[in-house]
XYZ file of C-alpha atoms in Angstrom:
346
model
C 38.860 -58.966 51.291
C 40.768 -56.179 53.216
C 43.051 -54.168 50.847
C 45.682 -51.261 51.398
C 45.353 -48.635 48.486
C 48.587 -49.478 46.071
C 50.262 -47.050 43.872
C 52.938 -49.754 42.521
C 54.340 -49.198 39.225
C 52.409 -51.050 36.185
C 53.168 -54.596 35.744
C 54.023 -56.233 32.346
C 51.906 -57.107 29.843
C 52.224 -60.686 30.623
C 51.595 -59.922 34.502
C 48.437 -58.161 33.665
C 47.638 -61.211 31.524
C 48.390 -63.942 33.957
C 46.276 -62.220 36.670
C 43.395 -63.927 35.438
C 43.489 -66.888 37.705
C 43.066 -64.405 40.593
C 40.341 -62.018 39.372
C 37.221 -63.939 40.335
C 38.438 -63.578 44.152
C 39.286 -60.040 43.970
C 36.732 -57.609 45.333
C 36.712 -53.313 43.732
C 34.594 -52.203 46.346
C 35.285 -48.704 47.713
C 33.338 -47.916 50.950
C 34.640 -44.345 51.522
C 35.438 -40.527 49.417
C 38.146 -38.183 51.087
C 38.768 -35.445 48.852
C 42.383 -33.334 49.340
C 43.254 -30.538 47.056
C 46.182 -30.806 45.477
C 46.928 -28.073 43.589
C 45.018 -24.632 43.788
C 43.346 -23.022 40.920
C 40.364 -21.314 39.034
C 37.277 -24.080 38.607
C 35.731 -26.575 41.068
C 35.740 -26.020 44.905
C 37.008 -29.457 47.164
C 33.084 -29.707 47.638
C 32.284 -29.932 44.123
C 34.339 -32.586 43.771
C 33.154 -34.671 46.502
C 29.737 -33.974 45.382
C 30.420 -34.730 41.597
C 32.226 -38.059 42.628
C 29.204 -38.919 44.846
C 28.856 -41.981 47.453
C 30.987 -45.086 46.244
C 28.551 -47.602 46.450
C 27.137 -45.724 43.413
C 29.833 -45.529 41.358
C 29.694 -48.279 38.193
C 32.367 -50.518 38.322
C 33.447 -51.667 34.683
C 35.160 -54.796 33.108
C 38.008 -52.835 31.920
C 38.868 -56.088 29.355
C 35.399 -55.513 28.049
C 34.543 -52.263 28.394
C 35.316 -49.081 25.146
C 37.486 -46.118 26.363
C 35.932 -42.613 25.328
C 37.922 -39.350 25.488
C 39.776 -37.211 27.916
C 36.439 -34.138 27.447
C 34.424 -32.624 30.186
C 31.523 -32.845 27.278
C 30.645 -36.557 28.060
C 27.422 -36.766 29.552
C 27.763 -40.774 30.809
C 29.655 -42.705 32.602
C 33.173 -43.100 31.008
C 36.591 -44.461 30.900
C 38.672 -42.255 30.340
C 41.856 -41.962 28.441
C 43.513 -39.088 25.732
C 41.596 -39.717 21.816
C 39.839 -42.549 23.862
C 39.829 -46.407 22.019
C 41.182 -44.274 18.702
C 44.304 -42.335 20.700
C 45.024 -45.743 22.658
C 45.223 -47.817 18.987
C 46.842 -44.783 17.230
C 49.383 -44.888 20.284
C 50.281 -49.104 19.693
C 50.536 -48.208 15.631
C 53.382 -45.526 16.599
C 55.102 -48.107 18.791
C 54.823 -50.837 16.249
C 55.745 -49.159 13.941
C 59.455 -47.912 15.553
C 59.551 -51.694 16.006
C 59.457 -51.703 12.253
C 62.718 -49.325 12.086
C 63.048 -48.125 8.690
C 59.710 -49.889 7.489
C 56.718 -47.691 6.953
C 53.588 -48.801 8.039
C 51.110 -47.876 4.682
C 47.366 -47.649 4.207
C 46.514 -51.059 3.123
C 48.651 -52.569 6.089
C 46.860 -50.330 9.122
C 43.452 -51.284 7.243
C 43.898 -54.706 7.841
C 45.432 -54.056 11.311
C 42.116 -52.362 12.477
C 40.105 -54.741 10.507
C 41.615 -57.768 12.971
C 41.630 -55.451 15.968
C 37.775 -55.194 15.940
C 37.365 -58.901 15.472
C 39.661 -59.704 17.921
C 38.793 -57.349 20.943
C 37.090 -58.421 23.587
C 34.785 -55.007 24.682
C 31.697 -54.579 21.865
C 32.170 -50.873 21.312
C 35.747 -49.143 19.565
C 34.993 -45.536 20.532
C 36.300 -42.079 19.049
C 34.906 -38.960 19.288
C 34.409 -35.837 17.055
C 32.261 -32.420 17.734
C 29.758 -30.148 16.314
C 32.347 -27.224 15.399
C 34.604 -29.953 13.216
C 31.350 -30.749 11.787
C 30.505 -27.294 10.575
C 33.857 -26.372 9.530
C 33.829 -29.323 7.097
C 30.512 -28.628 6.030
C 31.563 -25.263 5.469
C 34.768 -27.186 3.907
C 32.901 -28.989 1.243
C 29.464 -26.406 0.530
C 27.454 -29.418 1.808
C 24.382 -28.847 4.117
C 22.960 -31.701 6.308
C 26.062 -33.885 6.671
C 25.762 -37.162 8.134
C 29.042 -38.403 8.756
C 28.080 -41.401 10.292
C 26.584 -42.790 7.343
C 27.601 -39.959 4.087
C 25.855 -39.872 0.386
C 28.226 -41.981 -1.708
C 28.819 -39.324 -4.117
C 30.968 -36.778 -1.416
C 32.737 -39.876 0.535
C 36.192 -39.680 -1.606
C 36.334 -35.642 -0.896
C 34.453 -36.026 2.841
C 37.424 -38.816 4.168
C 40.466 -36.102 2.117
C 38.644 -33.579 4.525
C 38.575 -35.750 7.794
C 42.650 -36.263 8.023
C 42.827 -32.067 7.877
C 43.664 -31.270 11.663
C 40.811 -28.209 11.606
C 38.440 -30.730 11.107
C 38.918 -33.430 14.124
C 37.046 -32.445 16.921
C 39.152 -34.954 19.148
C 41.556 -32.374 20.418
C 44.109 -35.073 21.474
C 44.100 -36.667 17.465
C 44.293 -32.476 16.141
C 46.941 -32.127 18.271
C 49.132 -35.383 17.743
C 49.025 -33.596 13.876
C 49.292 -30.009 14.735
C 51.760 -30.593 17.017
C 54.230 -33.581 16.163
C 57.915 -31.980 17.315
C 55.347 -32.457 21.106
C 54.833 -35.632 21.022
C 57.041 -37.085 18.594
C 54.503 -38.603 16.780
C 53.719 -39.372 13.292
C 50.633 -36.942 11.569
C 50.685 -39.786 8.768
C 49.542 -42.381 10.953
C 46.955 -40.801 12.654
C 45.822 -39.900 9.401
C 45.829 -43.092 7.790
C 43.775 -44.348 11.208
C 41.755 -41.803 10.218
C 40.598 -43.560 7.207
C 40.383 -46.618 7.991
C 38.293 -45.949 10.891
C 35.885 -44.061 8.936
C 35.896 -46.531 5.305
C 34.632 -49.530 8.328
C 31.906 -47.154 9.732
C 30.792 -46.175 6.418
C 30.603 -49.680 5.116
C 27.306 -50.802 6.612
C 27.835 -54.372 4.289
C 30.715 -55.327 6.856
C 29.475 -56.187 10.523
C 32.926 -54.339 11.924
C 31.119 -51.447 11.103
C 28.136 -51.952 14.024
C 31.188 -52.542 15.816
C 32.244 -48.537 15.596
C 30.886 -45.521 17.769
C 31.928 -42.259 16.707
C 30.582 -39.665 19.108
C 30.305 -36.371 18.478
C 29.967 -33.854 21.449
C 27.755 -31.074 21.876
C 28.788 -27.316 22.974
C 31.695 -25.604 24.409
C 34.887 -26.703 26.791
C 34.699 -25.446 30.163
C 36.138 -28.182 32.304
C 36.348 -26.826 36.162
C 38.919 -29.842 37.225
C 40.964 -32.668 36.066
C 40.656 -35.834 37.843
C 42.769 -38.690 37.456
C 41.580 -42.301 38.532
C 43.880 -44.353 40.262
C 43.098 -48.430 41.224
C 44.980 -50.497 43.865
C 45.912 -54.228 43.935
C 42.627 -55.922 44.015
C 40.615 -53.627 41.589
C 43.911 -54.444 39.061
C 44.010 -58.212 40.141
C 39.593 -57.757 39.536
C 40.465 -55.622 36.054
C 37.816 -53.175 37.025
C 37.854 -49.626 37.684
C 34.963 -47.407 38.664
C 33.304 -44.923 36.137
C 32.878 -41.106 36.220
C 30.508 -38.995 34.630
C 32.296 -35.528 32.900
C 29.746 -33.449 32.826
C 26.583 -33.468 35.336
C 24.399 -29.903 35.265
C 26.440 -27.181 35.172
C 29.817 -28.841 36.406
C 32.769 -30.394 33.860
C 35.287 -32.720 34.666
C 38.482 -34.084 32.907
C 38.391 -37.552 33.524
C 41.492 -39.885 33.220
C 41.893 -43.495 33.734
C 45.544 -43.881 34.192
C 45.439 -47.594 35.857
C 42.806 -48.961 33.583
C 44.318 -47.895 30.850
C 47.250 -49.719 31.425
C 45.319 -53.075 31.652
C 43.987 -52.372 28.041
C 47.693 -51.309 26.610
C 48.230 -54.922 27.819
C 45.390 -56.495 25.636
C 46.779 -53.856 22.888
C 50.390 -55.307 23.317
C 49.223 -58.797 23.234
C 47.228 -57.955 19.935
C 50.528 -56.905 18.144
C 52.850 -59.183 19.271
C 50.622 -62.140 18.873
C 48.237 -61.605 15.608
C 50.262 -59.106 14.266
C 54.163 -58.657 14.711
C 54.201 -62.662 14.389
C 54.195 -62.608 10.527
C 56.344 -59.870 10.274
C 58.903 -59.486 13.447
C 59.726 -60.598 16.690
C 58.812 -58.383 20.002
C 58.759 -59.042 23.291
C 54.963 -58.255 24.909
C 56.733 -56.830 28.015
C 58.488 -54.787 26.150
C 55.851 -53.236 24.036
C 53.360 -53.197 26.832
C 56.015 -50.599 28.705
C 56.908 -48.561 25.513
C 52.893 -48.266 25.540
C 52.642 -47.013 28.910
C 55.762 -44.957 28.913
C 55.013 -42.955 25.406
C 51.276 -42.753 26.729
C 52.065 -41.104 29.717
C 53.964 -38.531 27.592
C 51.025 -37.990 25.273
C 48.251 -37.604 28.309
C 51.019 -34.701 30.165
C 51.191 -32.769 26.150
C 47.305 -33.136 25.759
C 46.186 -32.889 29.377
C 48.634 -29.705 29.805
C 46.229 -27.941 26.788
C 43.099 -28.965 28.172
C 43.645 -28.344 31.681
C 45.496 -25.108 32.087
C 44.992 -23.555 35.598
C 42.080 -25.467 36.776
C 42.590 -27.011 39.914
C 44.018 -30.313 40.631
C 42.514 -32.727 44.209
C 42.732 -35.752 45.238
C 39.633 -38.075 45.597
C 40.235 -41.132 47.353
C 38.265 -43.868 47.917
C 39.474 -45.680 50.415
C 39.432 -49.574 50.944
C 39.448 -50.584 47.212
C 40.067 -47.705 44.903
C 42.173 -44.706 44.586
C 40.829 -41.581 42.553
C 42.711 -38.748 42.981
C 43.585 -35.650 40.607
C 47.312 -35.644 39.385
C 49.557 -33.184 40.109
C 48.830 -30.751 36.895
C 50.481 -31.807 33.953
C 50.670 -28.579 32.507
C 53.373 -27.721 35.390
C 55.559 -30.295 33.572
C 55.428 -29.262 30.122
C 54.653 -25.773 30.528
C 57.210 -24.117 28.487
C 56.186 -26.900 25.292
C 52.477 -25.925 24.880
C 51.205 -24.628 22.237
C 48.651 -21.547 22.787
C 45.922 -22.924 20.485
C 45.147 -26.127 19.249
């Protein structure tokens, strides 16, 4: 298949959905890298980019459906997807839109417990991702006088005072989750439901009597930020139509990337809308998928400009196209947009 690189807005939820009958004919292939800067600043040179991004014919090219979404952090060693709190910020982000769906109806503990309990038997990719790091490790350590914490699997006797100390801001080491609590006024967002995410994502991982909990990958990162670029992937037609989008590694050697999967993102809002609409929001009120999926894409646009705009400051923004099948290119800096908002510090 010839394609022509498409930058069309995203289609509705149902769109995405009924493309199915189409994807086994559709070809992701890229055959070709041009790299144009976009925006000047301190960090990676138009070379290092090329050479980070590498031929196309090596690039993975992953079953967005059916593959997890990691963070928007330049300390990823692998091949990602990329996308703001990764799996964790995309779920927090439908519970926020659901839940102004609700109106005047607060969503409580025992209702987004059973909302992430049927998530992770209903999705269709075998990892739900969210990341932490060392220093949020040590500062709850530090927290709670404990030495040799292993929050993956904690001694029953400090879980109660170890899951109070994982909702306090200063100790998520996902920068976008800190922030959506830091900073709500930013992203008009509610600190209550990230918290309350919080705990149920940890009371499933620390349940090893439940299978959901095999389902669960909390990553925690190693070592310092010092991202050099932020690049934004981009997919036409027939890698949408295909549902598959080409992976990037953050960090290689000495080199760190911000990595952002705007496109395939989109496609897994859609199985996110879907979710709520269909297994959720059916017992309790009617919504429109369409209209969810866009709220999804619109509010996560806003939350990837606030978070992106800390993380990237004034390192430089190119373009990275590959041409036939794909389009990866950096966005114009987000920070330039929302500039006067940002806070100094997370």
């Amino acid at each position: 298949y010839r394609t022509v690189c498409d930058c069309s807005p995203h289609q509705s939820a149902e769109k995405e959905i009924s493309r199915g009958r189409d994807k086994e004919d559709a070809v992701c292939d890229p055959s070709k890298v041009n790299v144009k800067r976009d925006k000047e600043g301190k960090g990676a040179t138009i070379e290092d980019v090329r050479t980070f991004v590498g031929l196309p014919a090596d690039l993975t090219k992953a079953a967005i459906e059916e593959t997890h979404f990691e963070c928007l952090d330049g300390r990823n060693r692998h091949e990602i997807l990329g996308t703001p709190g990764g799996d964790a910020g995309e779920f927090i982000l439908a519970l926020h839109i659901y839940q102004d769906f609700l109106g005047h109806r607060e969503l409580d503990q025992s209702a987004i417990d059973s909302y992430f309990k049927k998530y992770l038997d209903w999705m269709r990719q075998p990892k739900f991702y969210m990341c932490t790091d060392e220093s949020a490790i040590d500062h709850t350590m530090k927290e709670l006088q404990v030495e040799g914490l292993n929050i993956r699997n904690p001694r029953p006797q400090i879980r109660d005072d170890l899951l109070n100390a994982l909702v306090k801001p200063e100790n998520v080491g996902c920068i976008h989750l800190r922030m959506l609590m830091k900073y709500p006024d930013l992203y008009s967002s509610k600190p209550e439901l990230v918290k309350m995410f919080i705990r149920s994502f940890y009371k499933v991982l620390w349940d090893q009597k439940n299978p959901l909990s095999k389902k669960l990958e909390l990553d925690i990162l190693m070592g310092d930020h010092d991202e050099a670029a932020f690049v934004e992937v981009r997919l036409n037609s027939a890698c949408k139509t295909a549902r598959t989008a080409p992976m990037l590694t953050p960090s290689k050697k000495k080199t760190m990337l911000l990595v952002n999967h705007l496109d395939a993102v989109s496609i897994r809002r859609a199985q996110l809308a879907n979710f709520f609409v269909n297994e959720v929001a059916k017992h309790e009120v009617p919504i429109d998928p369409d209209n969810f999926h866009h709220r999804l894409n619109h509010h996560g646009l806003a939350f990837m400009e606030a978070t992106g705009s800390y993380l990237a400051k004034e390192i430089p923004f190119s373009h990275v196209l590959c041409v036939d099948t794909c389009l990866l290119y950096t966005s114009p800096s987000p920070r330039d947009r929302q500039k006067s908002r940002m806070p100094s510090s997370a």
